[in-house]
PDB file of C-alpha atoms in Angstrom:
ATOM      1  CA  UNK A  16       0.000   0.000   0.000  1.00 82.00           C
ATOM      2  CA  UNK A  17       2.644   2.540   1.036  1.00 89.00           C
ATOM      3  CA  UNK A  18       4.861   1.387  -1.807  1.00 91.00           C
ATOM      4  CA  UNK A  19       2.099   2.150  -4.310  1.00 90.00           C
ATOM      5  CA  UNK A  20       1.479   5.572  -2.791  1.00 91.00           C
ATOM      6  CA  UNK A  21       5.168   6.482  -2.864  1.00 89.00           C
ATOM      7  CA  UNK A  22       5.523   5.274  -6.441  1.00 91.00           C
ATOM      8  CA  UNK A  23       2.556   7.424  -7.440  1.00 91.00           C
ATOM      9  CA  UNK A  24       3.920  10.447  -5.580  1.00 89.00           C
ATOM     10  CA  UNK A  25       7.372  10.161  -7.149  1.00 90.00           C
ATOM     11  CA  UNK A  26       5.733   9.718 -10.545  1.00 92.00           C
ATOM     12  CA  UNK A  27       3.881  13.003 -10.102  1.00 92.00           C
ATOM     13  CA  UNK A  28       7.080  14.769  -8.984  1.00 91.00           C
ATOM     14  CA  UNK A  29       9.021  13.341 -11.944  1.00 92.00           C
ATOM     15  CA  UNK A  30       6.288  14.438 -14.381  1.00 92.00           C
ATOM     16  CA  UNK A  31       6.268  17.958 -12.938  1.00 91.00           C
ATOM     17  CA  UNK A  32      10.080  18.141 -13.123  1.00 91.00           C
ATOM     18  CA  UNK A  33       9.926  17.086 -16.787  1.00 92.00           C
ATOM     19  CA  UNK A  34       7.388  19.834 -17.583  1.00 94.00           C
ATOM     20  CA  UNK A  35       8.669  22.639 -15.354  1.00 93.00           C
ATOM     21  CA  UNK A  36      12.379  23.453 -15.731  1.00 94.00           C
ATOM     22  CA  UNK A  37      12.440  25.863 -12.742  1.00 94.00           C
ATOM     23  CA  UNK A  38      10.916  23.195 -10.501  1.00 93.00           C
ATOM     24  CA  UNK A  39      13.450  20.655 -11.777  1.00 92.00           C
ATOM     25  CA  UNK A  40      16.343  23.012 -10.935  1.00 94.00           C
ATOM     26  CA  UNK A  41      14.993  23.695  -7.440  1.00 94.00           C
ATOM     27  CA  UNK A  42      14.462  19.988  -6.865  1.00 92.00           C
ATOM     28  CA  UNK A  43      17.971  19.166  -8.060  1.00 93.00           C
ATOM     29  CA  UNK A  44      19.512  21.890  -5.874  1.00 93.00           C
ATOM     30  CA  UNK A  45      17.654  20.661  -2.808  1.00 93.00           C
ATOM     31  CA  UNK A  46      18.595  17.027  -3.420  1.00 92.00           C
ATOM     32  CA  UNK A  47      22.261  18.002  -3.816  1.00 92.00           C
ATOM     33  CA  UNK A  48      22.108  20.067  -0.619  1.00 92.00           C
ATOM     34  CA  UNK A  49      20.584  17.167   1.300  1.00 91.00           C
ATOM     35  CA  UNK A  50      23.199  14.784  -0.093  1.00 89.00           C
ATOM     36  CA  UNK A  51      26.002  17.103   1.069  1.00 89.00           C
ATOM     37  CA  UNK A  52      24.470  17.299   4.549  1.00 87.00           C
ATOM     38  CA  UNK A  53      24.205  13.514   4.766  1.00 88.00           C
ATOM     39  CA  UNK A  54      27.776  13.091   3.525  1.00 89.00           C
ATOM     40  CA  UNK A  55      29.042  15.628   6.058  1.00 87.00           C
ATOM     41  CA  UNK A  56      27.171  13.862   8.875  1.00 86.00           C
ATOM     42  CA  UNK A  57      28.612  10.485   7.853  1.00 89.00           C
ATOM     43  CA  UNK A  58      32.155  11.864   7.722  1.00 86.00           C
ATOM     44  CA  UNK A  59      31.703  13.395  11.162  1.00 86.00           C
ATOM     45  CA  UNK A  60      30.348  10.120  12.523  1.00 86.00           C
ATOM     46  CA  UNK A  61      33.363   8.253  11.124  1.00 85.00           C
ATOM     47  CA  UNK A  62      35.719  10.734  12.827  1.00 82.00           C
ATOM     48  CA  UNK A  63      34.308  10.051  16.292  1.00 85.00           C
ATOM     49  CA  UNK A  64      33.464   6.368  15.952  1.00 86.00           C
ATOM     50  CA  UNK A  65      35.641   4.332  18.268  1.00 86.00           C
ATOM     51  CA  UNK A  66      36.885   7.378  20.197  1.00 89.00           C
ATOM     52  CA  UNK A  67      36.069   7.312  23.885  1.00 90.00           C
ATOM     53  CA  UNK A  68      37.467  10.230  25.904  1.00 92.00           C
ATOM     54  CA  UNK A  69      37.153   8.255  29.130  1.00 90.00           C
ATOM     55  CA  UNK A  70      39.373   5.466  27.816  1.00 91.00           C
ATOM     56  CA  UNK A  71      41.949   7.931  26.469  1.00 91.00           C
ATOM     57  CA  UNK A  72      41.976   9.786  29.801  1.00 92.00           C
ATOM     58  CA  UNK A  73      42.433   6.543  31.720  1.00 91.00           C
ATOM     59  CA  UNK A  74      45.305   5.421  29.466  1.00 91.00           C
ATOM     60  CA  UNK A  75      47.102   8.724  28.787  1.00 91.00           C
ATOM     61  CA  UNK A  76      45.873  11.192  31.393  1.00 90.00           C
ATOM     62  CA  UNK A  77      44.700  14.750  30.892  1.00 90.00           C
ATOM     63  CA  UNK A  78      47.586  15.738  28.624  1.00 92.00           C
ATOM     64  CA  UNK A  79      47.054  12.683  26.429  1.00 92.00           C
ATOM     65  CA  UNK A  80      43.364  13.483  26.100  1.00 92.00           C
ATOM     66  CA  UNK A  81      44.134  17.131  25.262  1.00 93.00           C
ATOM     67  CA  UNK A  82      46.532  15.934  22.581  1.00 92.00           C
ATOM     68  CA  UNK A  83      43.927  13.515  21.179  1.00 90.00           C
ATOM     69  CA  UNK A  84      41.351  16.321  20.998  1.00 90.00           C
ATOM     70  CA  UNK A  85      43.740  18.961  19.644  1.00 89.00           C
ATOM     71  CA  UNK A  86      43.264  18.347  15.902  1.00 87.00           C
ATOM     72  CA  UNK A  87      39.540  17.624  15.939  1.00 89.00           C
ATOM     73  CA  UNK A  88      37.057  20.093  14.494  1.00 88.00           C
ATOM     74  CA  UNK A  89      34.534  21.858  16.699  1.00 90.00           C
ATOM     75  CA  UNK A  90      31.787  19.796  15.039  1.00 89.00           C
ATOM     76  CA  UNK A  91      33.647  16.575  15.930  1.00 91.00           C
ATOM     77  CA  UNK A  92      34.127  17.760  19.516  1.00 92.00           C
ATOM     78  CA  UNK A  93      30.408  18.553  19.765  1.00 91.00           C
ATOM     79  CA  UNK A  94      29.619  15.087  18.417  1.00 91.00           C
ATOM     80  CA  UNK A  95      31.871  13.523  21.085  1.00 92.00           C
ATOM     81  CA  UNK A  96      30.054  15.525  23.776  1.00 90.00           C
ATOM     82  CA  UNK A  97      26.695  14.443  22.375  1.00 89.00           C
ATOM     83  CA  UNK A  98      27.637  10.797  21.899  1.00 90.00           C
ATOM     84  CA  UNK A  99      29.017  10.362  25.435  1.00 88.00           C
ATOM     85  CA  UNK A 100      26.360  12.555  27.098  1.00 88.00           C
ATOM     86  CA  UNK A 101      29.069  14.759  28.581  1.00 87.00           C
ATOM     87  CA  UNK A 102      26.964  17.920  28.836  1.00 83.00           C
ATOM     88  CA  UNK A 103      23.431  16.889  29.852  1.00 82.00           C
ATOM     89  CA  UNK A 104      22.689  20.292  31.433  1.00 80.00           C
ATOM     90  CA  UNK A 105      23.850  22.140  28.287  1.00 82.00           C
ATOM     91  CA  UNK A 106      26.501  24.247  30.016  1.00 81.00           C
ATOM     92  CA  UNK A 107      28.191  24.742  26.653  1.00 82.00           C
ATOM     93  CA  UNK A 108      25.349  26.784  25.234  1.00 80.00           C
ATOM     94  CA  UNK A 109      24.642  27.256  21.551  1.00 81.00           C
ATOM     95  CA  UNK A 110      28.027  28.554  20.304  1.00 87.00           C
ATOM     96  CA  UNK A 111      30.807  27.095  22.446  1.00 87.00           C
ATOM     97  CA  UNK A 112      34.483  27.683  21.756  1.00 89.00           C
ATOM     98  CA  UNK A 113      36.949  24.870  21.125  1.00 89.00           C
ATOM     99  CA  UNK A 114      38.601  25.537  24.499  1.00 89.00           C
ATOM    100  CA  UNK A 115      35.302  25.349  26.374  1.00 91.00           C
ATOM    101  CA  UNK A 116      34.361  22.054  24.720  1.00 92.00           C
ATOM    102  CA  UNK A 117      37.764  20.515  25.476  1.00 92.00           C
ATOM    103  CA  UNK A 118      37.524  21.766  29.075  1.00 92.00           C
ATOM    104  CA  UNK A 119      34.091  20.160  29.539  1.00 92.00           C
ATOM    105  CA  UNK A 120      35.359  16.868  28.070  1.00 93.00           C
ATOM    106  CA  UNK A 121      38.415  16.903  30.373  1.00 93.00           C
ATOM    107  CA  UNK A 122      36.320  17.648  33.460  1.00 92.00           C
ATOM    108  CA  UNK A 123      33.857  14.886  32.610  1.00 92.00           C
ATOM    109  CA  UNK A 124      36.630  12.357  31.936  1.00 93.00           C
ATOM    110  CA  UNK A 125      38.346  13.267  35.222  1.00 93.00           C
ATOM    111  CA  UNK A 126      35.081  12.867  37.165  1.00 92.00           C
ATOM    112  CA  UNK A 127      34.459   9.538  35.474  1.00 91.00           C
ATOM    113  CA  UNK A 128      37.978   8.291  36.279  1.00 90.00           C
ATOM    114  CA  UNK A 129      37.616   9.284  39.958  1.00 91.00           C
ATOM    115  CA  UNK A 130      34.184   7.677  40.177  1.00 90.00           C
ATOM    116  CA  UNK A 131      35.477   4.477  38.566  1.00 86.00           C
ATOM    117  CA  UNK A 132      38.443   4.399  40.954  1.00 84.00           C
ATOM    118  CA  UNK A 133      36.089   4.585  43.945  1.00 85.00           C
ATOM    119  CA  UNK A 134      33.725   2.059  42.445  1.00 82.00           C
ATOM    120  CA  UNK A 135      36.401  -0.545  41.826  1.00 74.00           C
ATOM    121  CA  UNK A 136      38.285   0.060  45.083  1.00 70.00           C
ATOM    122  CA  UNK A 137      38.279  -3.200  47.031  1.00 65.00           C
TER     123      UNK A 137
END
């Protein structure tokens, strides 16, 4: 049922694009824009996949984590914060600086390391 409806809808859009050149250009521009956004999101996801600031902090300390974060883009740093739920109260705000993001990540990793040390203290 949904397949039939979608096929019909795309048929109508394709017919309109064939008849109306301006519509076809707008449609093409929008599809290209969406494709770029998806590509950018995938590239960003690949940059942060497998990176865990808590593990890096535990293995290399604060300086090692700073070094690991040094060459990452602000978008990648934001993705790390989002992925590891480092800023649940949104202290960073809407336009954080690179330094502020790195500081929040370091503080969170330090807290996590101290909490883990207490938790596994026998």
